[in-house]
Amino acid sequence: MGVALWANFKPAVEQSELKAHLETNEKNHNSRGLAEVSLNSAIHPGCQRIYERVCKKPIIDLDPTGTVHSDDESEKEAHEIYREIVRKNPDWTPDQVDEAFVSRVFTPENRAKIHSAFYLVKRKLNHWIDQQPDTVFNSQEKSVIKSRIRKVELQLPPPARLYQDEPDLLTKSELLYERKVTGETSLRVGGAYLLFAKSWFNVVFSLAHELGHAIDPCEIRSAGLSFPAYDRLVGCFLEHRLIAMRKTRSECGGNDQLSETFADWVAVQITAEILANYSTRLNGKQMIHAAQNSVRDLCESEPGSEDRPDIEFHPSPQIRIEEIFGKNPKIRKLLGCETPIQPQSYCQFDPTLPLSSGGI
Amino acid sequence: MSNTRLIKIAILLAPAVLLSCSSSKTRSIPQDGDQQESSSNSSQSNQESLLEIDYSLDRDRYRLSFKTFGNRTTIESYHDGKLVEKTEIDRERFSPFLKKAVQSMDTFRGELKTHAPCLNPFLVKLRVDGKLEQVSGCRSNDAGYLSKLIREGEFLLYSKRD
């Protein structure tokens, strides 16, 4: 397991540290220098096939913040750690084993990384809502939406008993937004998710997706709220087939992908902005790999594998990556894709506004 | 504990639940284990009991399977249809877990229902003497019973072989 490079990308980072890291990276991967490379130098011929670009794992990952491992790999590692603890301590109870596992995996460094990304994403989400024009959300609507974001509590062990109602999550690779029957909302992180030096931008996307659920149309509806801007957006999702049209689909009920599509769409806006903040610190190829890493875990499994992502509630990996991610104008720019995308071809809260409006 | 007694425990603890399914949840339970399911069926005649816990977490689907033959219980864990772990334990170590699973099935049946779609559903199946009972539910509504059951099952899996 490598050093967690994400720390170099915290907002308070010293530029000298960052440059030193990137220079090391340059030597290792024969990449070009920090300031010399413009995005245009790395324009990829596959701008119409973003899914293939993202899902074809590079031989060398130039994202200096880390890489993306499959859920399988992460969970196998978690199982090994758990098994080792159990076998070294055969008299321990499951609770004792859980505590030992947590101290091995939920390290201060790993916790700090998640904390940092969580609060960064929250801030960006708040700002994004604030920046929406009055034609999208009035001040009361903005206040309600921001309040929902603010109330989501990040729950990270230790102690292991923080997950006492969900102890199996400790060895899983998922991040989960949860709303209890009491109405409390939280975001929990599986222990396996913390293993390996995961790309900072993948963490950002994953957290933004989960926080997006706090304000997704189904959660809003469940709270007895209704926003006209959401109705327009949902109409666009349907028109662009970002939600599978099934005979059995019931909006916000069975066989419906609305909340997952919305969460992806929100996560793309937030991730694009955070990636853009690093555009002066990463060279062109690094930026492309960082952007691709942000959604790489959404890829379909290798051909022949029985690993089939659930597409009942989630849109297919192709829709998620090619359409929701790959057609976002900011993402395309970061990927070095200048192919013009018509404003009406990407959904936004107010389709009459140019795509640059309501940004972060 | 004899085989007969184990079967009796399972039946006595869950007399009213055979072939019932309590859930009105909107999401179908993962059927990722088609392959395993068919192999389960093919070996059913030799199999004394089967307990399977299928559950979803976000996009991922999991299965914990316990098959008892004679005095041995085989535990298998699957992730998205792929076998991850397999081990054997003595039946006596499995019995307390089976008892807890049967009790949990009753609990799941009485769980609080909501109208919200269930994003993380589960299905627990128990087959004893060819009789199948199953109960489904939603992870966020069950006050943690399913997760605790899974953790205990995994604990058996990780423990040293007998």
Coordinates of C-alpha atoms in Angstrom, one line a residue:
Chain A
M1 CA 0.0 0.0 0.0
G2 CA 1.5 3.3 -1.0
V3 CA 1.6 6.6 0.8
A4 CA -1.7 8.4 0.7
L5 CA -0.9 11.1 -1.9
W6 CA -4.2 12.8 -1.5
A7 CA -2.8 14.8 1.4
N8 CA -0.7 16.7 -1.1
F9 CA -3.9 18.1 -2.6
K10 CA -5.6 19.5 0.4
P11 CA -6.5 23.2 -0.2
A12 CA -3.7 24.3 2.2
V13 CA -1.1 22.4 0.4
E14 CA 2.3 24.0 0.0
Q15 CA 2.9 24.5 -3.7
S16 CA 6.5 23.4 -3.2
E17 CA 5.4 20.0 -1.8
L18 CA 3.0 19.6 -4.7
K19 CA 5.6 20.4 -7.2
A20 CA 8.1 18.0 -5.6
H21 CA 5.5 15.3 -5.8
L22 CA 4.7 15.9 -9.4
E23 CA 8.4 16.0 -10.3
T24 CA 8.8 12.6 -8.8
N25 CA 5.8 11.5 -10.7
E26 CA 7.3 12.9 -13.9
K27 CA 10.5 10.9 -13.4
N28 CA 8.5 7.7 -12.7
H29 CA 6.1 8.0 -15.6
N30 CA 8.0 10.1 -18.1
S31 CA 5.3 12.7 -18.0
R32 CA 5.9 16.4 -18.8
G33 CA 6.5 19.2 -16.4
L34 CA 3.8 20.9 -14.4
A35 CA 3.5 24.2 -16.1
E36 CA 4.5 23.2 -19.6
V37 CA 1.6 21.1 -20.5
S38 CA -1.7 22.5 -21.5
L39 CA -4.8 20.4 -21.7
N40 CA -4.7 20.6 -25.5
S41 CA -1.5 18.6 -25.6
A42 CA -3.3 15.6 -24.4
I43 CA -6.5 15.7 -26.5
H44 CA -7.6 12.2 -26.9
P45 CA -9.1 10.9 -30.1
G46 CA -11.8 9.0 -28.2
C47 CA -13.9 12.0 -27.1
Q48 CA -17.0 10.4 -28.5
R49 CA -16.3 7.2 -26.5
I50 CA -15.8 8.4 -23.0
Y51 CA -17.0 5.1 -21.5
E52 CA -14.3 3.2 -23.3
R53 CA -11.7 5.7 -22.3
V54 CA -12.6 5.6 -18.6
C55 CA -13.1 1.8 -18.4
K56 CA -9.9 0.8 -20.2
K57 CA -7.6 0.8 -17.2
P58 CA -4.3 2.5 -18.0
I59 CA -1.1 0.5 -17.7
I60 CA 0.3 3.4 -15.7
D61 CA -2.2 5.5 -13.7
L62 CA -0.9 9.1 -13.8
D63 CA -3.4 10.4 -11.3
P64 CA -1.0 11.5 -8.6
T65 CA -3.6 11.2 -5.8
G66 CA -4.1 7.4 -6.1
T67 CA -5.8 4.9 -8.2
V68 CA -9.1 3.0 -8.2
H69 CA -9.3 -0.7 -7.2
S70 CA -12.3 -2.9 -7.7
D71 CA -14.7 -3.6 -4.9
D72 CA -13.6 -7.2 -5.0
E73 CA -9.9 -6.4 -4.4
S74 CA -10.8 -4.0 -1.6
E75 CA -13.1 -6.5 0.1
K76 CA -10.6 -9.4 -0.2
E77 CA -8.0 -7.2 1.5
A78 CA -10.5 -6.4 4.3
H79 CA -11.4 -10.1 4.7
E80 CA -7.7 -11.0 5.0
I81 CA -7.2 -8.4 7.8
Y82 CA -10.4 -9.6 9.6
R83 CA -9.4 -13.2 9.2
E84 CA -5.9 -12.5 10.6
I85 CA -7.4 -10.8 13.6
V86 CA -9.8 -13.7 14.3
R87 CA -7.2 -16.4 13.9
K88 CA -4.6 -14.6 16.1
N89 CA -7.3 -14.1 18.8
P90 CA -9.5 -17.1 18.8
D91 CA -11.1 -16.3 22.1
W92 CA -12.2 -12.8 21.1
T93 CA -15.9 -12.0 20.6
P94 CA -17.0 -10.4 17.3
D95 CA -17.2 -7.0 19.0
Q96 CA -13.5 -7.3 20.1
V97 CA -12.5 -8.3 16.6
D98 CA -14.5 -5.4 15.1
E99 CA -12.7 -2.9 17.4
A100 CA -9.3 -4.3 16.3
F101 CA -10.3 -4.2 12.7
V102 CA -11.4 -0.6 13.0
S103 CA -8.1 0.4 14.6
R104 CA -6.3 -1.2 11.7
V105 CA -8.4 0.3 8.9
F106 CA -10.1 3.5 10.1
T107 CA -6.7 5.1 10.8
P108 CA -6.4 8.8 11.5
E109 CA -5.0 9.3 8.1
N110 CA -7.9 7.4 6.3
R111 CA -10.5 9.2 8.5
A112 CA -8.9 12.6 7.7
K113 CA -9.1 11.9 4.0
I114 CA -12.8 11.1 4.2
H115 CA -13.5 14.1 6.5
S116 CA -11.7 16.4 4.2
A117 CA -13.5 15.3 1.1
F118 CA -16.9 15.2 2.9
Y119 CA -16.7 18.8 4.1
L120 CA -15.3 20.0 0.8
V121 CA -18.2 18.4 -1.1
K122 CA -20.7 19.8 1.4
R123 CA -19.3 23.3 0.9
K124 CA -19.3 23.0 -2.9
L125 CA -22.9 21.7 -2.8
N126 CA -24.1 24.6 -0.7
H127 CA -22.3 27.0 -3.0
W128 CA -23.8 25.3 -6.1
I129 CA -27.3 25.7 -4.7
D130 CA -26.7 29.3 -3.7
Q131 CA -25.5 30.1 -7.2
Q132 CA -28.6 28.9 -8.9
P133 CA -30.6 31.8 -10.3
D134 CA -33.9 32.8 -8.7
T135 CA -35.7 31.3 -11.7
V136 CA -34.5 27.9 -10.5
F137 CA -34.9 28.1 -6.8
N138 CA -36.3 30.9 -4.7
S139 CA -34.6 31.7 -1.4
Q140 CA -36.9 29.5 0.7
E141 CA -36.3 26.5 -1.6
K142 CA -32.5 27.1 -1.4
S143 CA -32.7 27.2 2.4
V144 CA -34.6 23.9 2.5
I145 CA -32.2 22.2 0.2
K146 CA -29.1 23.5 2.0
S147 CA -30.6 22.5 5.3
R148 CA -31.0 18.9 4.1
I149 CA -27.3 18.8 3.0
R150 CA -26.2 20.3 6.3
K151 CA -28.1 17.7 8.3
V152 CA -26.3 14.7 6.8
E153 CA -24.0 13.4 9.5
L154 CA -20.7 11.6 8.6
Q155 CA -20.3 8.6 10.7
L156 CA -16.9 7.1 10.8
P157 CA -15.6 4.7 13.4
P158 CA -13.9 4.3 15.8
P159 CA -15.5 3.2 17.9
A160 CA -16.7 0.1 16.0
R161 CA -20.0 0.3 17.9
L162 CA -20.8 3.4 15.9
Y163 CA -21.9 0.8 13.3
Q164 CA -23.4 -1.5 15.9
D165 CA -26.6 -1.6 13.9
E166 CA -24.7 -2.4 10.7
P167 CA -21.5 -4.2 11.7
D168 CA -21.1 -6.0 8.4
L169 CA -20.4 -2.7 6.7
L170 CA -17.0 -2.6 8.4
T171 CA -15.6 -5.0 5.8
K172 CA -17.6 -3.7 2.8
S173 CA -16.5 -1.4 0.1
E174 CA -19.7 0.8 0.0
L175 CA -20.5 4.3 1.0
L176 CA -24.0 4.5 2.1
Y177 CA -26.4 7.5 2.5
E178 CA -29.1 6.3 4.9
R179 CA -32.3 7.8 6.2
K180 CA -33.6 6.1 9.3
V181 CA -37.3 5.8 10.0
T182 CA -36.7 8.6 12.5
G183 CA -35.7 10.9 9.7
E184 CA -32.1 11.2 10.6
T185 CA -29.7 11.1 7.7
S186 CA -26.1 9.8 7.8
L187 CA -23.3 8.8 5.5
R188 CA -21.3 5.7 6.4
V189 CA -18.2 4.4 4.9
G190 CA -17.3 0.7 4.6
G191 CA -13.9 -0.3 5.9
A192 CA -12.9 -1.9 2.6
Y193 CA -13.4 1.5 0.9
L194 CA -10.5 2.9 2.9
L195 CA -8.0 0.3 1.8
F196 CA -5.4 1.2 -0.9
A197 CA -4.5 4.7 -1.9
K198 CA -7.7 5.6 -3.6
S199 CA -7.8 8.5 -6.0
W200 CA -8.9 11.7 -4.2
F201 CA -11.2 12.5 -7.1
N202 CA -13.0 9.1 -6.8
V203 CA -13.6 9.8 -3.2
V204 CA -15.0 13.2 -4.1
F205 CA -17.3 11.8 -6.7
S206 CA -18.5 9.0 -4.4
L207 CA -19.2 11.3 -1.5
A208 CA -20.9 13.9 -3.8
H209 CA -23.1 11.1 -5.1
E210 CA -24.1 10.0 -1.6
L211 CA -24.7 13.6 -0.5
G212 CA -26.7 14.1 -3.7
H213 CA -29.2 11.6 -2.3
A214 CA -30.0 13.9 0.5
I215 CA -31.6 16.3 -2.0
D216 CA -32.7 13.8 -4.7
P217 CA -36.2 14.2 -6.1
C218 CA -37.4 11.1 -4.2
E219 CA -36.0 12.2 -0.9
I220 CA -37.6 15.6 -1.5
R221 CA -40.9 14.0 -2.4
S222 CA -40.7 11.8 0.6
A223 CA -40.3 14.9 2.8
G224 CA -43.5 16.3 1.3
L225 CA -41.7 18.9 -0.7
S226 CA -42.0 19.8 -4.4
F227 CA -39.8 22.1 -6.5
P228 CA -40.7 23.1 -10.1
A229 CA -37.0 23.1 -11.1
Y230 CA -36.9 19.4 -10.2
D231 CA -39.8 18.6 -12.4
R232 CA -38.1 20.3 -15.4
L233 CA -34.9 18.4 -14.6
V234 CA -36.7 15.0 -14.3
G235 CA -38.4 15.7 -17.7
C236 CA -35.0 16.3 -19.2
F237 CA -33.6 13.0 -17.7
L238 CA -36.5 11.2 -19.2
E239 CA -36.2 12.9 -22.6
H240 CA -32.5 12.0 -22.7
R241 CA -33.2 8.4 -21.5
L242 CA -31.0 8.8 -18.5
I243 CA -33.7 6.9 -16.6
A244 CA -34.7 3.6 -18.0
M245 CA -38.3 3.6 -19.3
R246 CA -39.9 0.5 -18.0
K247 CA -43.5 -0.5 -18.0
T248 CA -43.2 -1.4 -14.3
R249 CA -41.5 1.9 -13.4
S250 CA -43.1 3.9 -10.7
E251 CA -41.5 7.2 -10.1
C252 CA -39.6 7.1 -6.8
G253 CA -40.9 3.6 -6.3
G254 CA -40.1 0.3 -7.9
N255 CA -37.9 -0.1 -11.0
D256 CA -37.0 3.6 -11.0
Q257 CA -33.6 5.0 -11.5
L258 CA -34.5 8.6 -10.8
S259 CA -32.7 9.1 -7.5
E260 CA -29.5 7.4 -8.7
T261 CA -29.5 9.4 -12.0
F262 CA -29.9 12.6 -10.0
A263 CA -27.2 11.7 -7.5
D264 CA -24.8 10.9 -10.4
W265 CA -25.7 14.2 -12.1
V266 CA -25.1 16.2 -8.9
A267 CA -21.8 14.4 -8.3
V268 CA -20.6 15.2 -11.8
Q269 CA -21.2 18.9 -11.3
I270 CA -19.4 18.9 -8.0
T271 CA -16.5 16.7 -9.2
A272 CA -16.0 18.8 -12.3
E273 CA -15.7 21.9 -10.3
I274 CA -13.2 20.3 -7.8
L275 CA -11.2 18.9 -10.7
A276 CA -11.1 22.3 -12.3
N277 CA -9.7 23.8 -9.1
Y278 CA -6.7 21.5 -9.6
S279 CA -6.2 22.3 -13.3
T280 CA -3.2 24.5 -12.6
R281 CA -1.6 21.9 -10.4
L282 CA -1.9 18.8 -12.6
N283 CA -0.5 18.5 -16.0
G284 CA -2.7 17.5 -18.9
K285 CA -2.3 13.7 -18.7
Q286 CA -2.6 13.8 -14.9
M287 CA -5.8 15.7 -15.2
I288 CA -7.3 13.3 -17.7
H289 CA -6.4 10.3 -15.5
A290 CA -7.7 12.1 -12.4
A291 CA -11.0 12.8 -14.2
Q292 CA -11.3 9.3 -15.4
N293 CA -10.6 7.9 -12.0
S294 CA -13.4 9.9 -10.5
V295 CA -15.9 7.5 -12.1
R296 CA -13.8 4.4 -12.9
D297 CA -15.5 2.3 -10.2
L298 CA -18.8 2.7 -12.2
C299 CA -17.4 0.6 -15.0
E300 CA -18.9 -2.7 -15.9
S301 CA -16.8 -5.7 -14.8
E302 CA -14.4 -7.5 -17.1
P303 CA -16.0 -9.5 -19.9
G304 CA -16.8 -13.0 -18.8
S305 CA -17.0 -12.1 -15.2
E306 CA -20.2 -12.8 -13.3
D307 CA -19.8 -9.5 -11.6
R308 CA -22.8 -7.7 -13.0
P309 CA -23.5 -4.2 -11.5
D310 CA -27.1 -3.7 -10.5
I311 CA -28.9 -1.7 -13.1
E312 CA -32.4 -1.8 -11.6
F313 CA -32.0 1.3 -9.5
H314 CA -28.8 2.5 -11.1
P315 CA -28.6 3.5 -14.7
S316 CA -26.3 1.3 -16.7
P317 CA -22.5 2.0 -16.5
Q318 CA -22.7 3.2 -20.1
I319 CA -25.4 5.8 -19.3
R320 CA -23.6 6.9 -16.1
I321 CA -20.2 7.4 -17.7
E322 CA -20.9 8.2 -21.4
E323 CA -24.0 10.4 -20.9
I324 CA -24.1 11.8 -17.4
F325 CA -20.4 12.2 -16.9
G326 CA -19.0 12.3 -20.4
K327 CA -21.4 14.8 -21.8
N328 CA -20.9 17.4 -19.0
P329 CA -19.3 20.4 -20.7
K330 CA -16.8 21.0 -17.9
I331 CA -15.8 17.4 -17.8
R332 CA -15.3 17.3 -21.5
K333 CA -13.1 20.3 -21.3
L334 CA -11.0 18.7 -18.5
L335 CA -10.7 15.5 -20.6
G336 CA -9.4 17.6 -23.5
C337 CA -12.5 17.1 -25.5
E338 CA -13.4 20.2 -27.3
T339 CA -16.2 18.6 -29.3
P340 CA -19.0 21.1 -29.0
I341 CA -22.0 19.8 -27.1
Q342 CA -25.2 21.7 -27.7
P343 CA -26.5 23.4 -24.5
Q344 CA -29.8 21.5 -24.8
S345 CA -27.9 18.2 -24.9
Y346 CA -27.0 18.3 -21.2
C347 CA -29.7 18.4 -18.6
Q348 CA -29.7 21.3 -16.1
F349 CA -32.2 22.8 -13.7
D350 CA -33.2 25.6 -16.1
P351 CA -32.8 24.5 -19.7
T352 CA -33.2 28.0 -21.0
L353 CA -30.0 29.1 -19.4
P354 CA -26.6 28.7 -21.0
L355 CA -24.6 25.8 -19.6
S356 CA -22.2 28.1 -17.8
S357 CA -25.0 29.5 -15.6
G358 CA -25.6 28.2 -12.2
G359 CA -22.1 27.0 -11.9
I360 CA -20.1 26.7 -8.8
Chain B
M1 CA -26.6 -32.3 18.6
S2 CA -28.2 -34.8 16.3
N3 CA -29.3 -34.0 12.8
T4 CA -32.9 -34.7 13.6
R5 CA -32.8 -32.3 16.6
L6 CA -31.3 -29.5 14.5
I7 CA -34.1 -29.8 12.0
K8 CA -36.7 -29.8 14.7
I9 CA -35.2 -26.6 16.2
A10 CA -35.5 -24.9 12.8
I11 CA -39.1 -26.0 12.3
L12 CA -40.2 -25.4 15.9
L13 CA -38.8 -21.9 15.9
A14 CA -40.6 -20.9 12.8
P15 CA -43.9 -22.7 12.6
A16 CA -45.9 -20.1 10.9
V17 CA -43.5 -18.8 8.4
L18 CA -43.2 -21.6 5.8
L19 CA -43.5 -20.3 2.3
S20 CA -44.4 -16.8 3.5
C21 CA -42.9 -13.6 2.4
S22 CA -43.7 -10.5 4.4
S23 CA -42.3 -7.9 2.2
S24 CA -44.1 -5.5 0.0
K25 CA -40.9 -3.8 -0.9
T26 CA -40.5 -2.6 -4.4
R27 CA -37.1 -3.8 -5.3
S28 CA -36.6 -7.4 -6.4
I29 CA -34.1 -9.3 -4.4
P30 CA -30.8 -10.0 -6.2
Q31 CA -31.0 -13.2 -8.3
D32 CA -27.2 -13.1 -8.9
G33 CA -26.8 -16.7 -7.8
D34 CA -28.6 -18.3 -10.7
Q35 CA -25.7 -20.6 -11.1
Q36 CA -25.5 -21.4 -7.5
E37 CA -29.2 -21.7 -7.2
S38 CA -29.3 -24.4 -9.8
S39 CA -26.4 -26.2 -8.2
S40 CA -28.3 -26.0 -4.9
N41 CA -31.3 -27.6 -6.6
S42 CA -29.4 -30.3 -8.1
S43 CA -27.9 -31.4 -4.8
Q44 CA -31.0 -30.8 -2.8
S45 CA -31.8 -34.5 -2.4
N46 CA -28.5 -35.0 -0.5
Q47 CA -28.8 -31.8 1.4
E48 CA -30.2 -31.7 4.9
S49 CA -30.6 -28.0 5.3
L50 CA -29.8 -24.8 3.5
L51 CA -29.8 -21.3 4.8
E52 CA -29.1 -18.5 2.4
I53 CA -28.9 -14.8 3.1
D54 CA -29.0 -12.6 -0.1
Y55 CA -28.6 -8.9 0.3
S56 CA -27.8 -5.8 -1.6
L57 CA -25.6 -2.9 -0.6
D58 CA -25.8 0.0 -3.1
R59 CA -24.7 -1.6 -6.4
D60 CA -23.2 -4.7 -4.9
R61 CA -24.9 -8.0 -4.2
Y62 CA -23.9 -10.5 -1.6
R63 CA -24.8 -14.0 -0.5
L64 CA -24.0 -16.0 2.5
S65 CA -24.9 -19.7 2.1
F66 CA -24.8 -22.4 4.7
K67 CA -25.3 -26.0 3.6
T68 CA -25.5 -28.8 6.1
F69 CA -24.6 -32.3 5.2
G70 CA -24.3 -34.8 8.0
N71 CA -22.2 -33.3 10.8
R72 CA -20.6 -30.7 8.6
T73 CA -21.8 -27.3 7.5
T74 CA -20.3 -25.6 4.5
I75 CA -20.2 -21.9 4.5
E76 CA -19.8 -19.9 1.2
S77 CA -19.8 -16.2 0.6
Y78 CA -20.4 -14.6 -2.7
H79 CA -19.9 -11.1 -4.0
D80 CA -21.8 -10.3 -7.2
G81 CA -22.1 -13.9 -8.1
K82 CA -18.5 -14.8 -7.5
L83 CA -17.4 -17.2 -4.8
V84 CA -15.2 -15.3 -2.4
E85 CA -14.8 -17.6 0.6
K86 CA -15.6 -21.2 1.4
T87 CA -15.0 -23.1 4.6
E88 CA -16.4 -26.0 6.6
I89 CA -17.3 -26.0 10.3
D90 CA -18.7 -28.5 12.7
R91 CA -22.4 -28.6 12.8
E92 CA -22.5 -27.9 16.5
R93 CA -20.9 -24.5 15.9
F94 CA -23.5 -23.8 13.3
S95 CA -26.5 -24.7 15.4
P96 CA -26.6 -21.5 17.5
F97 CA -26.3 -19.4 14.4
L98 CA -29.1 -21.3 12.7
K99 CA -31.3 -20.8 15.8
K100 CA -30.5 -17.0 15.6
A101 CA -31.3 -16.9 11.9
V102 CA -34.7 -18.5 12.4
Q103 CA -35.5 -16.0 15.2
S104 CA -34.4 -13.2 13.0
M105 CA -36.7 -14.3 10.2
D106 CA -39.6 -13.8 12.6
T107 CA -38.2 -10.3 13.4
F108 CA -37.9 -9.4 9.8
R109 CA -41.5 -10.4 9.3
G110 CA -42.6 -7.8 11.8
E111 CA -40.4 -5.0 10.7
L112 CA -41.8 -1.5 10.1
K113 CA -42.9 -0.9 6.6
T114 CA -42.5 2.4 4.8
H115 CA -43.6 3.6 1.4
A116 CA -40.1 4.6 0.4
P117 CA -38.4 2.4 -2.2
C118 CA -36.0 -0.1 -0.6
L119 CA -32.5 0.5 -1.9
N120 CA -30.9 -2.2 0.1
P121 CA -33.2 -5.2 0.2
F122 CA -32.5 -8.7 1.5
L123 CA -34.0 -12.2 1.3
V124 CA -33.4 -14.9 3.8
K125 CA -34.2 -18.5 2.7
L126 CA -34.3 -21.6 4.9
R127 CA -34.9 -25.0 3.4
V128 CA -35.3 -27.9 5.8
D129 CA -36.5 -31.3 4.7
G130 CA -37.4 -29.9 1.3
K131 CA -39.6 -27.2 2.8
L132 CA -38.7 -23.7 1.9
E133 CA -39.5 -20.7 3.9
Q134 CA -38.3 -17.2 3.0
V135 CA -38.6 -13.7 4.3
S136 CA -37.6 -10.4 2.6
G137 CA -37.0 -7.0 4.0
C138 CA -35.3 -3.7 3.8
R139 CA -32.0 -3.1 5.5
S140 CA -32.8 0.4 6.7
N141 CA -36.0 -0.7 8.4
D142 CA -34.8 -3.7 10.4
A143 CA -33.0 -2.1 13.2
G144 CA -29.8 -3.9 12.3
Y145 CA -30.9 -7.5 12.8
L146 CA -29.8 -8.5 9.3
S147 CA -26.4 -6.9 9.5
K148 CA -25.7 -8.5 12.9
L149 CA -26.8 -11.8 11.5
I150 CA -24.4 -11.4 8.5
R151 CA -21.6 -10.4 10.8
E152 CA -22.1 -13.5 12.9
G153 CA -22.2 -15.7 9.8
E154 CA -19.0 -14.1 8.5
F155 CA -17.4 -14.6 11.9
L156 CA -18.0 -18.3 11.5
L157 CA -16.5 -18.1 8.0
Y158 CA -13.3 -16.4 9.2
S159 CA -12.8 -18.6 12.2
K160 CA -10.3 -21.4 12.1
R161 CA -11.5 -24.7 10.6
D162 CA -12.5 -27.3 13.2

